Amino acid sequence: MLKRIKQARAAFSMLDPEEVRKNAERPVNLGLVASSGRGYAEMEDFLLPGGMAHQRRLELMERVHRADDPDPPPTVDLVLYQHGTQSEEGAYTFDRDDPQSTVAQILDDHDELALPLARQFPAFRKPVVDGIIQAVSRENALFAIATALPNVAPNLLELPWAIGEFASDTVFLTANQIRMAFLIAAACGKDAGLGRQKAEVLSIIAAAFGWRALARELVGKIPLGGGLIPKGAIAYAGTFVAGKSLEYFHHANVPYSEEQRGEAYREALERGKQVAESLHAGPPSQ
């Protein structure tokens, strides 16, 4: 018990909500190029929808710069061109018929801007949160598999912390889910941190024990196979459901119901099996 408490303290000491907040609040300046006022307004409304709080929208509009502004900044982080206008190398064309494809292209090229873009511009929020949930779920599946392999382990460089710091799956998985909670809150424009997210953190800690019972029940019904694959699949599914529940909470201001959680877990478990199988197999041989 004492050893587990020490591990938990070590895990929580590695959580750095201040770093998450600093990254998320880094100002991102966007340059817009269009042939008309209507073209500018269309891109502005996509980046900062009218449904936002009025004062917040006004604040963020100061980070969106039209090319014909009287005093534009000398540099911006990204440049977005209206569809049909000639764009420059390194800039992006706004696809009015499929704007999320433009968002995806920007995020593919600028992973370092993902969190601040999501926090400041709602158009980026959903794909960034989805990416956070997928990444942390994969990390937890990898850890669950790695701790069961004494001699051969998958690529541990994918993990956020040194595996030697943890002897307990529960401690690592829970700490990583709390890190995920910080990232999701920051991406959703909310305050991140243990003091600011007490309800979310407590729900994650409680679920760390509760979902194990559900997992044992489901494993008996779903043919995942033996050994490592169920362990990785369960770690993936438990983390994925925690993430989707947090996303739902920040959107609807209410937590998942037990029915929603159970349904999401069953769906995530099958996906977790596929992820665990790919992680266990490792990279293809050259």
Tab-separated table of C-alpha atoms in Angstrom:
chain	number	residue	atom	x	y	z
A	1	MET	CA	0.000	0.000	0.000
A	2	LEU	CA	2.799	2.430	0.943
A	3	LYS	CA	4.572	1.670	-2.325
A	4	ARG	CA	1.418	2.415	-4.293
A	5	ILE	CA	0.945	5.722	-2.462
A	6	LYS	CA	4.528	6.686	-3.349
A	7	GLN	CA	3.882	5.788	-6.984
A	8	ALA	CA	0.724	7.874	-7.001
A	9	ARG	CA	2.592	10.856	-5.574
A	10	ALA	CA	5.304	10.465	-8.202
A	11	ALA	CA	2.703	10.280	-10.955
A	12	PHE	CA	0.803	13.352	-9.797
A	13	SER	CA	4.058	15.295	-9.453
A	14	MET	CA	4.587	14.786	-13.196
A	15	LEU	CA	1.268	16.401	-14.026
A	16	ASP	CA	1.911	19.981	-15.100
A	17	PRO	CA	-1.326	21.897	-15.698
A	18	GLU	CA	0.587	25.184	-15.750
A	19	GLU	CA	2.507	24.046	-18.822
A	20	VAL	CA	-0.775	23.010	-20.440
A	21	ARG	CA	-2.293	26.420	-19.688
A	22	LYS	CA	0.740	28.289	-21.033
A	23	ASN	CA	0.675	26.307	-24.257
A	24	ALA	CA	-3.082	26.675	-24.743
A	25	GLU	CA	-3.085	30.410	-24.069
A	26	ARG	CA	-0.243	31.165	-26.455
A	27	PRO	CA	-1.704	33.777	-28.836
A	28	VAL	CA	-2.165	32.512	-32.386
A	29	ASN	CA	-2.429	35.184	-35.072
A	30	LEU	CA	-4.142	34.362	-38.344
A	31	GLY	CA	-3.872	36.310	-41.573
A	32	LEU	CA	-6.790	36.336	-44.018
A	33	VAL	CA	-6.711	37.137	-47.713
A	34	ALA	CA	-9.959	37.600	-49.656
A	35	SER	CA	-11.241	39.489	-52.668
A	36	SER	CA	-14.230	41.025	-50.896
A	37	GLY	CA	-15.633	41.949	-47.514
A	38	ARG	CA	-18.013	39.030	-47.824
A	39	GLY	CA	-15.098	36.642	-48.325
A	40	TYR	CA	-13.363	37.955	-45.221
A	41	ALA	CA	-16.554	37.722	-43.166
A	42	GLU	CA	-17.143	34.129	-44.257
A	43	MET	CA	-13.737	33.014	-42.989
A	44	GLU	CA	-14.072	35.054	-39.795
A	45	ASP	CA	-17.466	33.517	-39.048
A	46	PHE	CA	-16.050	30.045	-39.535
A	47	LEU	CA	-13.122	30.680	-37.212
A	48	LEU	CA	-15.164	32.580	-34.612
A	49	PRO	CA	-18.868	31.660	-34.898
A	50	GLY	CA	-21.504	34.198	-33.958
A	51	GLY	CA	-22.735	31.949	-31.154
A	52	MET	CA	-19.623	32.687	-29.087
A	53	ALA	CA	-19.798	35.028	-26.118
A	54	HIS	CA	-19.719	38.519	-27.609
A	55	GLN	CA	-16.833	39.851	-25.521
A	56	ARG	CA	-14.714	36.752	-26.104
A	57	ARG	CA	-15.304	36.993	-29.844
A	58	LEU	CA	-14.216	40.636	-29.860
A	59	GLU	CA	-11.036	39.733	-27.968
A	60	LEU	CA	-10.145	36.945	-30.380
A	61	MET	CA	-10.965	39.016	-33.457
A	62	GLU	CA	-7.874	41.034	-32.551
A	63	ARG	CA	-5.854	37.947	-33.538
A	64	VAL	CA	-7.501	37.684	-36.962
A	65	HIS	CA	-5.990	40.101	-39.464
A	66	ARG	CA	-7.312	41.007	-42.892
A	67	ALA	CA	-4.744	41.666	-45.599
A	68	ASP	CA	-6.359	45.051	-46.270
A	69	ASP	CA	-6.258	46.178	-42.633
A	70	PRO	CA	-4.580	49.586	-42.336
A	71	ASP	CA	-1.885	48.289	-39.971
A	72	PRO	CA	-1.490	44.495	-40.251
A	73	PRO	CA	1.192	42.755	-38.151
A	74	PRO	CA	4.498	41.993	-39.883
A	75	THR	CA	4.130	38.256	-39.233
A	76	VAL	CA	1.317	35.832	-38.451
A	77	ASP	CA	1.267	32.146	-37.529
A	78	LEU	CA	-0.992	31.023	-40.390
A	79	VAL	CA	-2.416	32.564	-43.554
A	80	LEU	CA	-5.818	31.569	-44.906
A	81	TYR	CA	-6.923	32.478	-48.436
A	82	GLN	CA	-10.466	32.718	-49.716
A	83	HIS	CA	-11.345	29.952	-52.152
A	84	GLY	CA	-10.685	31.112	-55.700
A	85	THR	CA	-7.892	33.537	-54.834
A	86	GLN	CA	-4.245	32.902	-55.609
A	87	SER	CA	-2.517	31.593	-52.493
A	88	GLU	CA	1.168	31.671	-51.616
A	89	GLU	CA	3.376	28.746	-50.667
A	90	GLY	CA	2.875	27.773	-47.037
A	91	ALA	CA	-0.600	29.324	-46.891
A	92	TYR	CA	-3.942	27.513	-46.838
A	93	THR	CA	-7.043	27.849	-48.980
A	94	PHE	CA	-10.357	27.955	-47.148
A	95	ASP	CA	-12.609	25.253	-48.600
A	96	ARG	CA	-16.076	26.677	-48.080
A	97	ASP	CA	-17.702	23.370	-49.136
A	98	ASP	CA	-15.572	21.286	-46.775
A	99	PRO	CA	-13.998	23.631	-44.218
A	100	GLN	CA	-13.002	20.773	-41.919
A	101	SER	CA	-10.611	19.547	-44.611
A	102	THR	CA	-8.798	22.871	-44.288
A	103	VAL	CA	-8.718	22.450	-40.510
A	104	ALA	CA	-7.316	18.921	-40.885
A	105	GLN	CA	-4.593	20.120	-43.257
A	106	ILE	CA	-3.521	22.875	-40.860
A	107	LEU	CA	-3.412	20.484	-37.901
A	108	ASP	CA	-1.425	17.931	-39.898
A	109	ASP	CA	1.191	20.588	-40.657
A	110	HIS	CA	1.188	22.400	-37.309
A	111	ASP	CA	0.773	19.953	-34.462
A	112	GLU	CA	2.550	22.425	-32.158
A	113	LEU	CA	-0.352	24.873	-32.626
A	114	ALA	CA	-3.139	22.336	-32.071
A	115	LEU	CA	-3.922	23.166	-28.439
A	116	PRO	CA	-3.892	26.988	-28.752
A	117	LEU	CA	-5.857	26.803	-32.006
A	118	ALA	CA	-8.528	24.672	-30.336
A	119	ARG	CA	-8.780	26.970	-27.326
A	120	GLN	CA	-8.938	30.183	-29.330
A	121	PHE	CA	-10.815	29.126	-32.478
A	122	PRO	CA	-13.781	26.741	-31.995
A	123	ALA	CA	-13.494	25.406	-35.552
A	124	PHE	CA	-10.402	23.464	-34.438
A	125	ARG	CA	-11.816	22.194	-31.150
A	126	LYS	CA	-13.499	18.926	-32.129
A	127	PRO	CA	-10.634	17.443	-34.173
A	128	VAL	CA	-8.045	18.488	-31.580
A	129	VAL	CA	-10.004	16.937	-28.703
A	130	ASP	CA	-10.519	13.772	-30.764
A	131	GLY	CA	-6.771	13.643	-31.358
A	132	ILE	CA	-6.010	14.059	-27.647
A	133	ILE	CA	-8.387	11.241	-26.715
A	134	GLN	CA	-7.004	8.897	-29.372
A	135	ALA	CA	-3.381	9.636	-28.448
A	136	VAL	CA	-3.776	9.148	-24.686
A	137	SER	CA	-5.917	6.029	-25.179
A	138	ARG	CA	-3.162	4.591	-27.354
A	139	GLU	CA	-0.502	5.513	-24.769
A	140	ASN	CA	-2.424	3.708	-22.054
A	141	ALA	CA	-2.920	0.641	-24.221
A	142	LEU	CA	0.810	0.639	-24.949
A	143	PHE	CA	1.661	0.886	-21.251
A	144	ALA	CA	-0.708	-1.940	-20.360
A	145	ILE	CA	0.943	-4.175	-22.954
A	146	ALA	CA	4.490	-3.084	-22.105
A	147	THR	CA	4.148	-3.853	-18.396
A	148	ALA	CA	3.124	-7.407	-19.261
A	149	LEU	CA	6.196	-7.986	-21.438
A	150	PRO	CA	9.291	-8.534	-19.290
A	151	ASN	CA	11.722	-8.992	-22.170
A	152	VAL	CA	10.115	-7.628	-25.309
A	153	ALA	CA	8.190	-4.349	-25.267
A	154	PRO	CA	6.679	-2.104	-27.938
A	155	ASN	CA	8.156	1.313	-28.707
A	156	LEU	CA	8.247	2.988	-25.283
A	157	LEU	CA	9.288	6.304	-26.846
A	158	GLU	CA	5.577	6.831	-27.476
A	159	LEU	CA	4.887	7.082	-23.734
A	160	PRO	CA	4.817	10.495	-22.011
A	161	TRP	CA	6.756	9.314	-18.930
A	162	ALA	CA	9.497	6.804	-18.164
A	163	ILE	CA	7.970	3.373	-17.670
A	164	GLY	CA	10.339	2.609	-14.779
A	165	GLU	CA	8.559	5.184	-12.620
A	166	PHE	CA	5.482	2.987	-12.397
A	167	ALA	CA	4.942	-0.578	-11.236
A	168	SER	CA	1.173	-0.187	-11.117
A	169	ASP	CA	-1.007	-0.046	-14.203
A	170	THR	CA	-3.731	1.759	-12.293
A	171	VAL	CA	-1.426	4.580	-11.166
A	172	PHE	CA	-0.062	5.245	-14.654
A	173	LEU	CA	-3.390	4.933	-16.455
A	174	THR	CA	-5.132	7.196	-13.958
A	175	ALA	CA	-2.391	9.841	-14.029
A	176	ASN	CA	-2.382	9.846	-17.814
A	177	GLN	CA	-6.166	10.211	-17.890
A	178	ILE	CA	-5.882	13.222	-15.576
A	179	ARG	CA	-3.286	14.688	-17.948
A	180	MET	CA	-5.818	14.108	-20.718
A	181	ALA	CA	-8.450	15.931	-18.653
A	182	PHE	CA	-6.156	18.975	-18.436
A	183	LEU	CA	-5.596	18.955	-22.197
A	184	ILE	CA	-9.292	18.560	-23.031
A	185	ALA	CA	-10.313	21.355	-20.659
A	186	ALA	CA	-7.701	23.684	-22.136
A	187	ALA	CA	-8.752	22.818	-25.691
A	188	CYS	CA	-12.387	23.501	-24.800
A	189	GLY	CA	-11.583	26.960	-23.467
A	190	LYS	CA	-11.934	25.981	-19.807
A	191	ASP	CA	-9.575	26.244	-16.822
A	192	ALA	CA	-7.179	23.303	-16.461
A	193	GLY	CA	-5.704	22.002	-13.206
A	194	LEU	CA	-6.367	19.807	-10.191
A	195	GLY	CA	-7.985	22.617	-8.222
A	196	ARG	CA	-10.078	23.747	-11.166
A	197	GLN	CA	-11.211	20.270	-12.235
A	198	LYS	CA	-11.947	18.543	-8.954
A	199	ALA	CA	-15.134	16.889	-10.202
A	200	GLU	CA	-13.505	15.545	-13.361
A	201	VAL	CA	-10.429	14.286	-11.501
A	202	LEU	CA	-12.503	12.550	-8.835
A	203	SER	CA	-14.637	10.881	-11.516
A	204	ILE	CA	-11.495	9.578	-13.234
A	205	ILE	CA	-10.107	8.195	-9.970
A	206	ALA	CA	-13.428	6.523	-9.141
A	207	ALA	CA	-13.743	5.086	-12.645
A	208	ALA	CA	-10.212	3.658	-12.437
A	209	PHE	CA	-11.679	1.013	-10.153
A	210	GLY	CA	-15.238	0.904	-11.471
A	211	TRP	CA	-14.442	0.215	-15.116
A	212	ARG	CA	-12.321	-2.791	-14.178
A	213	ALA	CA	-15.440	-4.612	-12.990
A	214	LEU	CA	-17.245	-3.764	-16.229
A	215	ALA	CA	-14.189	-4.853	-18.178
A	216	ARG	CA	-14.117	-8.283	-16.528
A	217	GLU	CA	-17.772	-8.770	-17.408
A	218	LEU	CA	-17.320	-7.724	-21.027
A	219	VAL	CA	-14.122	-9.689	-21.591
A	220	GLY	CA	-16.042	-12.871	-20.854
A	221	LYS	CA	-18.533	-12.035	-23.606
A	222	ILE	CA	-16.322	-10.584	-26.339
A	223	PRO	CA	-13.775	-12.874	-28.052
A	224	LEU	CA	-10.715	-10.659	-27.748
A	225	GLY	CA	-8.243	-13.474	-27.399
A	226	GLY	CA	-5.984	-14.262	-24.473
A	227	GLY	CA	-3.147	-12.558	-22.661
A	228	LEU	CA	-1.953	-9.136	-23.711
A	229	ILE	CA	-4.643	-8.095	-26.174
A	230	PRO	CA	-7.501	-7.855	-23.635
A	231	LYS	CA	-5.278	-5.926	-21.250
A	232	GLY	CA	-4.375	-3.341	-23.878
A	233	ALA	CA	-7.928	-3.203	-25.243
A	234	ILE	CA	-9.398	-2.551	-21.799
A	235	ALA	CA	-6.850	0.192	-21.073
A	236	TYR	CA	-7.661	1.816	-24.410
A	237	ALA	CA	-11.423	1.587	-23.932
A	238	GLY	CA	-11.414	2.859	-20.356
A	239	THR	CA	-9.325	5.871	-21.353
A	240	PHE	CA	-11.346	6.544	-24.500
A	241	VAL	CA	-14.617	6.587	-22.558
A	242	ALA	CA	-13.108	8.887	-19.926
A	243	GLY	CA	-12.078	11.272	-22.693
A	244	LYS	CA	-15.424	11.230	-24.501
A	245	SER	CA	-17.209	11.750	-21.194
A	246	LEU	CA	-15.039	14.804	-20.486
A	247	GLU	CA	-15.680	16.173	-23.964
A	248	TYR	CA	-19.431	15.713	-23.463
A	249	PHE	CA	-19.243	17.383	-20.047
A	250	HIS	CA	-17.549	20.487	-21.451
A	251	HIS	CA	-20.055	20.655	-24.304
A	252	ALA	CA	-23.321	19.857	-22.494
A	253	ASN	CA	-22.285	20.738	-18.917
A	254	VAL	CA	-23.528	17.348	-17.683
A	255	PRO	CA	-21.600	14.050	-17.355
A	256	TYR	CA	-22.266	10.876	-19.296
A	257	SER	CA	-25.093	8.771	-17.927
A	258	GLU	CA	-24.336	5.179	-16.928
A	259	GLU	CA	-26.115	4.031	-20.078
A	260	GLN	CA	-24.026	6.328	-22.286
A	261	ARG	CA	-20.838	5.234	-20.555
A	262	GLY	CA	-21.622	1.542	-20.933
A	263	GLU	CA	-22.550	1.882	-24.600
A	264	ALA	CA	-19.431	3.918	-25.351
A	265	TYR	CA	-17.263	1.391	-23.510
A	266	ARG	CA	-18.600	-1.547	-25.494
A	267	GLU	CA	-17.942	0.271	-28.771
A	268	ALA	CA	-14.479	1.429	-27.667
A	269	LEU	CA	-13.470	-2.058	-26.554
A	270	GLU	CA	-13.606	-3.394	-30.106
A	271	ARG	CA	-11.536	-0.474	-31.343
A	272	GLY	CA	-9.190	-1.062	-28.418
A	273	LYS	CA	-8.697	-4.652	-29.514
A	274	GLN	CA	-7.533	-3.485	-32.948
A	275	VAL	CA	-5.174	-0.909	-31.451
A	276	ALA	CA	-3.764	-3.417	-28.952
A	277	GLU	CA	-3.181	-5.982	-31.689
A	278	SER	CA	-1.280	-3.448	-33.800
A	279	LEU	CA	0.807	-2.311	-30.817
A	280	HIS	CA	1.585	-5.889	-29.816
A	281	ALA	CA	2.602	-6.761	-33.363
A	282	GLY	CA	4.979	-3.780	-33.471
A	283	PRO	CA	6.176	-2.021	-36.638
A	284	PRO	CA	6.337	-4.108	-39.833
A	285	SER	CA	9.717	-5.644	-40.585
A	286	GLN	CA	11.738	-3.992	-43.315
